[in-house]
Coordinates of N, CA, C and O in Angstrom, one line a residue:
X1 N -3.4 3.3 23.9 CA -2.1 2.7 24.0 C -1.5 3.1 25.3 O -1.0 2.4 26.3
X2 N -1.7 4.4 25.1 CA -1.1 5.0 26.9 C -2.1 4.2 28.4 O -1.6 4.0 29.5
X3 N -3.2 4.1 28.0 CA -4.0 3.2 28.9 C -3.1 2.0 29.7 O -2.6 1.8 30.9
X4 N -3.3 1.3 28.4 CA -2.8 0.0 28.5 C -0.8 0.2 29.1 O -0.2 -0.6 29.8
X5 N -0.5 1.1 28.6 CA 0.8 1.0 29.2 C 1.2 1.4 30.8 O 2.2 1.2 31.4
X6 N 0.0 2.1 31.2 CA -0.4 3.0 32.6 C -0.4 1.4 33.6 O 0.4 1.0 34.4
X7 N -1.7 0.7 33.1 CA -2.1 -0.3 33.5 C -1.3 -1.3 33.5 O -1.8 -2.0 34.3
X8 N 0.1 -2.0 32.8 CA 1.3 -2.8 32.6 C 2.0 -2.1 33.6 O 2.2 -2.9 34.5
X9 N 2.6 -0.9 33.9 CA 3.4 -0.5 34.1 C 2.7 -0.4 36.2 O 3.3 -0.7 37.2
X10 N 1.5 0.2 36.1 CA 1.3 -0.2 37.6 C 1.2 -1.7 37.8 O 1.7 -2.1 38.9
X11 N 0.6 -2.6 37.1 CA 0.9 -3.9 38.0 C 2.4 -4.3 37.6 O 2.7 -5.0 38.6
X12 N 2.9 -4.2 37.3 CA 4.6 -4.2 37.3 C 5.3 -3.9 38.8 O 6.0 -4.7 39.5
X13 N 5.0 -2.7 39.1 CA 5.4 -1.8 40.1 C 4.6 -2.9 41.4 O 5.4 -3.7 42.0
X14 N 3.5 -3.0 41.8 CA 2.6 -4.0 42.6 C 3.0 -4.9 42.4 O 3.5 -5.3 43.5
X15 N 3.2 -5.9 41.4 CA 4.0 -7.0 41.8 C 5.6 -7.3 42.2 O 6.0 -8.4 42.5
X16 N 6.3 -6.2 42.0 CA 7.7 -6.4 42.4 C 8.2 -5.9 43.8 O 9.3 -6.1 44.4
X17 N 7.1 -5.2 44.2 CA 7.0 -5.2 45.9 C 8.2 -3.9 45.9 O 8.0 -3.0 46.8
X18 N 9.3 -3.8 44.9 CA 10.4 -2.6 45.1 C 9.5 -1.1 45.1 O 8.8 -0.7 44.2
X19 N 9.8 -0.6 46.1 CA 8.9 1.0 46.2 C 10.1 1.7 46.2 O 9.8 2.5 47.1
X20 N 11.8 2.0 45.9 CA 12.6 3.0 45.9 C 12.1 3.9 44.6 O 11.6 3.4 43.6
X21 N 12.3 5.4 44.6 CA 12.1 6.0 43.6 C 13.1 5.8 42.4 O 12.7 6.1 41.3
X22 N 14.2 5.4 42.4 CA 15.3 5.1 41.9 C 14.3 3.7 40.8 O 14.0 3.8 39.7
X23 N 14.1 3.0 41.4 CA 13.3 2.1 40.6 C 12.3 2.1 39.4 O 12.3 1.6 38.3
X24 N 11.2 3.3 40.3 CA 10.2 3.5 39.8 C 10.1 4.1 38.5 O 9.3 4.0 37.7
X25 N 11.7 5.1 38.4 CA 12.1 6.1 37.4 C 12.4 5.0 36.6 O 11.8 4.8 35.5
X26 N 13.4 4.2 36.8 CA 14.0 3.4 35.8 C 13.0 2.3 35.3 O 13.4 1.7 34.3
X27 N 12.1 2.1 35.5 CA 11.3 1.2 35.5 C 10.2 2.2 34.4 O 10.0 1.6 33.3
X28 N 9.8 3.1 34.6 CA 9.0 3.8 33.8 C 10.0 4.0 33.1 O 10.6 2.9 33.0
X29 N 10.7 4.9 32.6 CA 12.2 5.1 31.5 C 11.9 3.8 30.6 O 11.4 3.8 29.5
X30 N 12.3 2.8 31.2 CA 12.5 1.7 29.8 C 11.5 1.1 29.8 O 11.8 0.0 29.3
X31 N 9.9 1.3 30.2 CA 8.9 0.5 29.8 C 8.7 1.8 28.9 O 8.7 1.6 27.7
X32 N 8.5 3.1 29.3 CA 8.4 3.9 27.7 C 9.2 3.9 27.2 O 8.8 4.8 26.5
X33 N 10.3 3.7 26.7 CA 11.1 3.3 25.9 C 11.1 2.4 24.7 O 11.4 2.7 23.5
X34 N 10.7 1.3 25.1 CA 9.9 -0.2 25.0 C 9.0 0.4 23.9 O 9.0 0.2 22.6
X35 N 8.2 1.2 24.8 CA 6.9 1.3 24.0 C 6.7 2.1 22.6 O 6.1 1.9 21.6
X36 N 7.9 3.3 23.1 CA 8.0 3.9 21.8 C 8.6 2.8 20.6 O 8.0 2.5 19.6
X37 N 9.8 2.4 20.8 CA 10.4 1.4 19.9 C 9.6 0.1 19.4 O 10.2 -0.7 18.7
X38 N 8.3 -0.1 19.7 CA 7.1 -1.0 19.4 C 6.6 -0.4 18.6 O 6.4 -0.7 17.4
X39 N 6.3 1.2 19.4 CA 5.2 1.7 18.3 C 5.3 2.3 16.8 O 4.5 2.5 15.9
X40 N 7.0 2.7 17.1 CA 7.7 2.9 16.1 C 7.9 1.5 14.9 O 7.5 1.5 13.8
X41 N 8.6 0.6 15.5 CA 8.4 -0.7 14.5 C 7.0 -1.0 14.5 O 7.0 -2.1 14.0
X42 N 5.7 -0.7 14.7 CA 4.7 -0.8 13.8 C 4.2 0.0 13.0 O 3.3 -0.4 12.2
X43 N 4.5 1.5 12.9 CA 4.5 2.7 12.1 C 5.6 2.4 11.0 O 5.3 2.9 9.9
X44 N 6.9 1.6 10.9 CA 7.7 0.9 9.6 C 7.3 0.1 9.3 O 8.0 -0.4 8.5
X45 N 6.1 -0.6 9.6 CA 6.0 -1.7 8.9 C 4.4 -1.3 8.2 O 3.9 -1.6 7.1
X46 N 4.0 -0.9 8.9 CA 2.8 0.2 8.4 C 2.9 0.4 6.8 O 2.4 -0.2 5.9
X47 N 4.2 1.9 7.1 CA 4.7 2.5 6.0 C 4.6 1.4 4.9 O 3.8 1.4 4.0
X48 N 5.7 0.5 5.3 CA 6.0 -0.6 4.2 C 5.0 -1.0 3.6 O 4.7 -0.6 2.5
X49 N 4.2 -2.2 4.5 CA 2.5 -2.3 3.5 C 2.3 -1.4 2.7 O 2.7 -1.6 1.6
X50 N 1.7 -0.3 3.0 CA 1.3 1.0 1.9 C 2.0 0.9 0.7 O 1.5 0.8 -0.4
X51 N 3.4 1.0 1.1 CA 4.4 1.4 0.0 C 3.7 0.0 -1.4 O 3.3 0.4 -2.5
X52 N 3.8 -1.1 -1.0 CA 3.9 -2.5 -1.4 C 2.4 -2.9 -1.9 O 2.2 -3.8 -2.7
X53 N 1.2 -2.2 -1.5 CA 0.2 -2.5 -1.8 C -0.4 -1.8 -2.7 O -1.3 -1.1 -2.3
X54 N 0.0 -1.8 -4.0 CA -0.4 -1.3 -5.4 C -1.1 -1.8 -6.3 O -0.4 -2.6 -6.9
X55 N -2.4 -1.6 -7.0 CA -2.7 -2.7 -7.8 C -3.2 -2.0 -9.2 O -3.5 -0.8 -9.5
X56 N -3.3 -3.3 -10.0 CA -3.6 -2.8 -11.4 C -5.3 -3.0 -11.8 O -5.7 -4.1 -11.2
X57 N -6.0 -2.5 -12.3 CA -7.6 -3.2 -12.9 C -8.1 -2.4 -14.2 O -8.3 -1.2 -14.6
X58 N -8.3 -3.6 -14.8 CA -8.1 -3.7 -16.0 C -10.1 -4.2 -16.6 O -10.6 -5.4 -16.7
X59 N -10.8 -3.1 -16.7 CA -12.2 -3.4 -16.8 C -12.9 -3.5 -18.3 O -13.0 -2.6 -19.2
X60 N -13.1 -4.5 -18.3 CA -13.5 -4.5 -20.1 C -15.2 -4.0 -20.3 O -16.3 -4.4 -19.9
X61 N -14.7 -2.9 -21.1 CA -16.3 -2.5 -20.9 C -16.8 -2.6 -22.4 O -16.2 -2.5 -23.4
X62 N -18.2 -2.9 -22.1 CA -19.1 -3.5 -22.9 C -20.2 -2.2 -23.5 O -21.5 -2.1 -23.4
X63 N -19.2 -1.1 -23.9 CA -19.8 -0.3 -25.1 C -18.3 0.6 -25.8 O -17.3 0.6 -25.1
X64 N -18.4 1.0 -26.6 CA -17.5 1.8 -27.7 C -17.4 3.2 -27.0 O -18.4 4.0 -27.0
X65 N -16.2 3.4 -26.3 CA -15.6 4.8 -25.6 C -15.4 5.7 -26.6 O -14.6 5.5 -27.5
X66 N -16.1 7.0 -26.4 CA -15.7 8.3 -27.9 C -14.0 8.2 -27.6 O -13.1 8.0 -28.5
X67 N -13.8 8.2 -26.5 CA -11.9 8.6 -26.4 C -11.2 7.5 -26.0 O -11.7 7.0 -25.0
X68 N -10.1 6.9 -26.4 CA -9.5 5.6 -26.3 C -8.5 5.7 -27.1 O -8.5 6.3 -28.2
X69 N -7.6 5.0 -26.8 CA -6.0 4.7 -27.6 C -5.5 3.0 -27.1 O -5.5 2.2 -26.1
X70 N -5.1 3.1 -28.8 CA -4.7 1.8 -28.8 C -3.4 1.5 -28.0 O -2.4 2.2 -28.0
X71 N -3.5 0.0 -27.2 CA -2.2 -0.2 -27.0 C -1.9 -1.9 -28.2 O -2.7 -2.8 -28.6
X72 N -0.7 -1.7 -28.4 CA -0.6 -2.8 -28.9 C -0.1 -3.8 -27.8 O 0.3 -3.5 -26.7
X73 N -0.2 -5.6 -28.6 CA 0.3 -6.5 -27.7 C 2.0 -6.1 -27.7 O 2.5 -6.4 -26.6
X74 N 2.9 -5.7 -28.6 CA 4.2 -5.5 -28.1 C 4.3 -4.6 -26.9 O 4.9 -4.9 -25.9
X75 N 3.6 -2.9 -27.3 CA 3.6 -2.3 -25.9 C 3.4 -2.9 -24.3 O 3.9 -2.7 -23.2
X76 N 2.1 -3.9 -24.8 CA 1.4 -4.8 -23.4 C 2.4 -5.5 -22.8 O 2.6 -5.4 -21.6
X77 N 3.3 -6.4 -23.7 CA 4.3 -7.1 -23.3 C 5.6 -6.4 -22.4 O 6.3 -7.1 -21.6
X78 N 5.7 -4.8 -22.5 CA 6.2 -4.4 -21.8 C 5.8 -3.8 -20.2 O 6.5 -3.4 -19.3
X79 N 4.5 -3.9 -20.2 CA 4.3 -4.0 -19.4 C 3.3 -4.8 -18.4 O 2.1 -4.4 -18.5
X80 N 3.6 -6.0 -17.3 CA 3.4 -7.4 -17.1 C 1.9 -6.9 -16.6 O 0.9 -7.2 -17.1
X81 N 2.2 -6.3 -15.6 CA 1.3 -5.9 -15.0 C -0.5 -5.5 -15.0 O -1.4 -5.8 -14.2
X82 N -0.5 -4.9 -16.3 CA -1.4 -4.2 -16.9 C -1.6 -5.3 -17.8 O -2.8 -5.2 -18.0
X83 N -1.2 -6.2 -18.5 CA -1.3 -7.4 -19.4 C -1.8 -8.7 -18.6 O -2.5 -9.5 -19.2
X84 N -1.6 -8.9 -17.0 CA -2.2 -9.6 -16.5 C -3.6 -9.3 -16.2 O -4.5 -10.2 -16.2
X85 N -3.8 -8.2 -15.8 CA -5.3 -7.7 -15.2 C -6.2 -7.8 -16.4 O -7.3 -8.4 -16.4
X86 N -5.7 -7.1 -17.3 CA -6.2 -7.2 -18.8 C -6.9 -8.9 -19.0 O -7.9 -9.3 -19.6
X87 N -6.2 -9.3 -18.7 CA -6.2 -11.2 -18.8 C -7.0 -11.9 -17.7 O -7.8 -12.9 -17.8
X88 N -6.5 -11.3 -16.4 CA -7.5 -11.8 -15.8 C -8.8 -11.6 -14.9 O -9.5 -12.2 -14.1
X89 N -8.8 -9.9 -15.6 CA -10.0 -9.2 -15.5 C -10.2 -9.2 -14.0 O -11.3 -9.7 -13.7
X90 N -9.5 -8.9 -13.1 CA -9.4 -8.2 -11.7 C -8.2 -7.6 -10.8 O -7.3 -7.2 -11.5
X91 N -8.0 -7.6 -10.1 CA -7.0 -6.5 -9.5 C -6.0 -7.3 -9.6 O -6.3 -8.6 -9.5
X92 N -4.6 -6.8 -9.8 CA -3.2 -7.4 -10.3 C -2.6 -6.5 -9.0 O -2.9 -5.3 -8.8
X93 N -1.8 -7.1 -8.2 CA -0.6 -7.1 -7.6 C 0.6 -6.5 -8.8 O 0.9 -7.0 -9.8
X94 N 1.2 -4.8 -8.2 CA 2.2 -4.7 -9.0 C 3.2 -3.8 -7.8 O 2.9 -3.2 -6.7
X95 N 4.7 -4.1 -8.5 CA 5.5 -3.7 -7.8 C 5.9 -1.9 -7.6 O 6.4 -1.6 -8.7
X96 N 5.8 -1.0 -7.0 CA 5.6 0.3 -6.8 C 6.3 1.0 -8.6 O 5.9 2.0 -9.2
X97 N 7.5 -0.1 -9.0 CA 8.1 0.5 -10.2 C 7.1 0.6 -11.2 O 6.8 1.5 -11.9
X98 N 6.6 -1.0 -11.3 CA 5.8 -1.1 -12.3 C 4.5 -0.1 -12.6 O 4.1 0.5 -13.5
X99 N 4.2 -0.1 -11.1 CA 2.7 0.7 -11.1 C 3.0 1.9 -11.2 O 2.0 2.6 -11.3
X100 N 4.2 2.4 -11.2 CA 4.1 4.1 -11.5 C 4.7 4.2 -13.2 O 4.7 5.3 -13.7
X101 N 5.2 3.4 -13.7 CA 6.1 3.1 -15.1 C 4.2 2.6 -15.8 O 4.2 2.7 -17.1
X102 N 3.5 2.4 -15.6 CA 2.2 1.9 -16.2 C 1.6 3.3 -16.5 O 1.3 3.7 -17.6
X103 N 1.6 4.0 -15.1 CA 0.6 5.4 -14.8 C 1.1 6.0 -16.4 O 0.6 6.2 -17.5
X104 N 2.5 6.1 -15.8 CA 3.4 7.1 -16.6 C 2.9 6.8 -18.1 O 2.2 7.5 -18.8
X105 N 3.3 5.7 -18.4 CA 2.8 5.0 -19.8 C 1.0 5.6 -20.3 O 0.7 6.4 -21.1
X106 N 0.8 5.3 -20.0 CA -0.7 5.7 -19.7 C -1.0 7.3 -19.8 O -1.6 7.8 -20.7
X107 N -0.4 8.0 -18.9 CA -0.4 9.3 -19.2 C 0.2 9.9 -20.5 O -0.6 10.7 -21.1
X108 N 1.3 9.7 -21.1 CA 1.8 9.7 -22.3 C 1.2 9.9 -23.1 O 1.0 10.8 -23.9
X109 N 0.5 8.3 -23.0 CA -1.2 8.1 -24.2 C -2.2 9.1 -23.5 O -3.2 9.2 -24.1
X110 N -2.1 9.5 -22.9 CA -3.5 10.8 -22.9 C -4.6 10.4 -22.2 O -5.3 11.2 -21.6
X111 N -4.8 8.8 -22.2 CA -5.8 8.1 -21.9 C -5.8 6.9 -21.1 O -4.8 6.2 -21.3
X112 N -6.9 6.4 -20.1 CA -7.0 5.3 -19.1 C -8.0 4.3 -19.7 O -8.3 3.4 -19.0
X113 N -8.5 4.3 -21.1 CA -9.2 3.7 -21.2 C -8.4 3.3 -22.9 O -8.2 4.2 -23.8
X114 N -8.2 2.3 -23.0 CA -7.2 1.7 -23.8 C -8.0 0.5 -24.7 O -8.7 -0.2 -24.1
X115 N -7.9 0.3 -25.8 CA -8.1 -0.5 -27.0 C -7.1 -1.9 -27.2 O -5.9 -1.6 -27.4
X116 N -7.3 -2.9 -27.1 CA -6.8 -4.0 -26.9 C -7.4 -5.2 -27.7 O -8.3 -5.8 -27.2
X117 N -6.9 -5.6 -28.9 CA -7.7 -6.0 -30.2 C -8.9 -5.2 -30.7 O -9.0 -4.2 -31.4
X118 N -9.8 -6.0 -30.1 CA -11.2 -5.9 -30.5 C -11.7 -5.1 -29.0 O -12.8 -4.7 -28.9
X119 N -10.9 -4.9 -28.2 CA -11.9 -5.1 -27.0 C -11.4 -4.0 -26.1 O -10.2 -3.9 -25.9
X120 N -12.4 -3.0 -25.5 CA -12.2 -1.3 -24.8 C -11.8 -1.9 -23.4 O -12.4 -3.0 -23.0
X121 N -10.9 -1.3 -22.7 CA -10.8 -1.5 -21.3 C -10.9 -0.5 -20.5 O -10.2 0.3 -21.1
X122 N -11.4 0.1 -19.3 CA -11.1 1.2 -18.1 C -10.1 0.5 -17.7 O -9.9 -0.7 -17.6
X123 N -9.2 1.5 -17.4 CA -7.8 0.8 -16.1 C -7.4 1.9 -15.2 O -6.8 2.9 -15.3
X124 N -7.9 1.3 -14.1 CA -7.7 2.2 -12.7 C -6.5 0.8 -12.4 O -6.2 -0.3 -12.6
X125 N -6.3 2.8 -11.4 CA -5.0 2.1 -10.2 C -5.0 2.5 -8.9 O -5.2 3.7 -8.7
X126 N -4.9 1.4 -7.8 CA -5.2 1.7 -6.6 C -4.2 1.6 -5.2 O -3.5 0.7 -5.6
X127 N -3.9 1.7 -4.3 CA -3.0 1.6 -3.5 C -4.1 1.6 -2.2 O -5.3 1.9 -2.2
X128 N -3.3 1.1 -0.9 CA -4.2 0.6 0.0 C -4.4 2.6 0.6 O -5.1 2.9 1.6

């Protein structure tokens, strides 16, 4: 990044033909300035992604787990998230509340691998 800003900032200087030092200062000053304030708004928007990219997976596995707890469909209904993946058997989009109100839920029950009618699930949770 500093490369590239060495190399902007000398052809800048070369094509403006102005050689006072008074220039050169102010001219470097707010092109790093610039640069920090770029690199800063893409380190917030960074953050943000992360924050926002949470998902639910919901794996139906095809043998009888010694350890598992039931959830019922009323519990499921409270939570959307973990009812969709369940349903559509791969990674669910959830909002940071939901996916930590799921964990939590989940920890409570003791267990990640949950009973749903007839049918055993693994449920991991993943963030970018």
């Amino acid at each position: 990044m500093l490369l590239i800003y060495w190399i902007l900032f000398g052809t800048g200087i070369l094509v403006s033909r102005e050689r006072s030092r008074v220039f050169v200062v102010n001219a470097f000053v707010m092109s790093f300035v610039a640069l920090l304030l770029i690199s800063a708004g893409f380190f917030a928007w960074s953050v943000h992604s992360h924050m926002y990219s949470k998902t639910i997976d919901a794996e139906l596995l095809d043998y009888t787990p010694e350890d598992f707890v039931v959830v019922t469909e009323e519990e499921l209904n409270e939570y959307p998230a973990l009812k969709e993946a369940i349903e559509a058997q791969s990674y669910v989009k959830a909002s940071p509340g939901e996916w930590r109100r799921t964990i939590e839920f989940l920890e409570d029950k003791r267990s990640y691998v949950i009973k749903v009618g007839d049918d055993y699930y693994g449920v991991g949770f993943t963030t970018a």
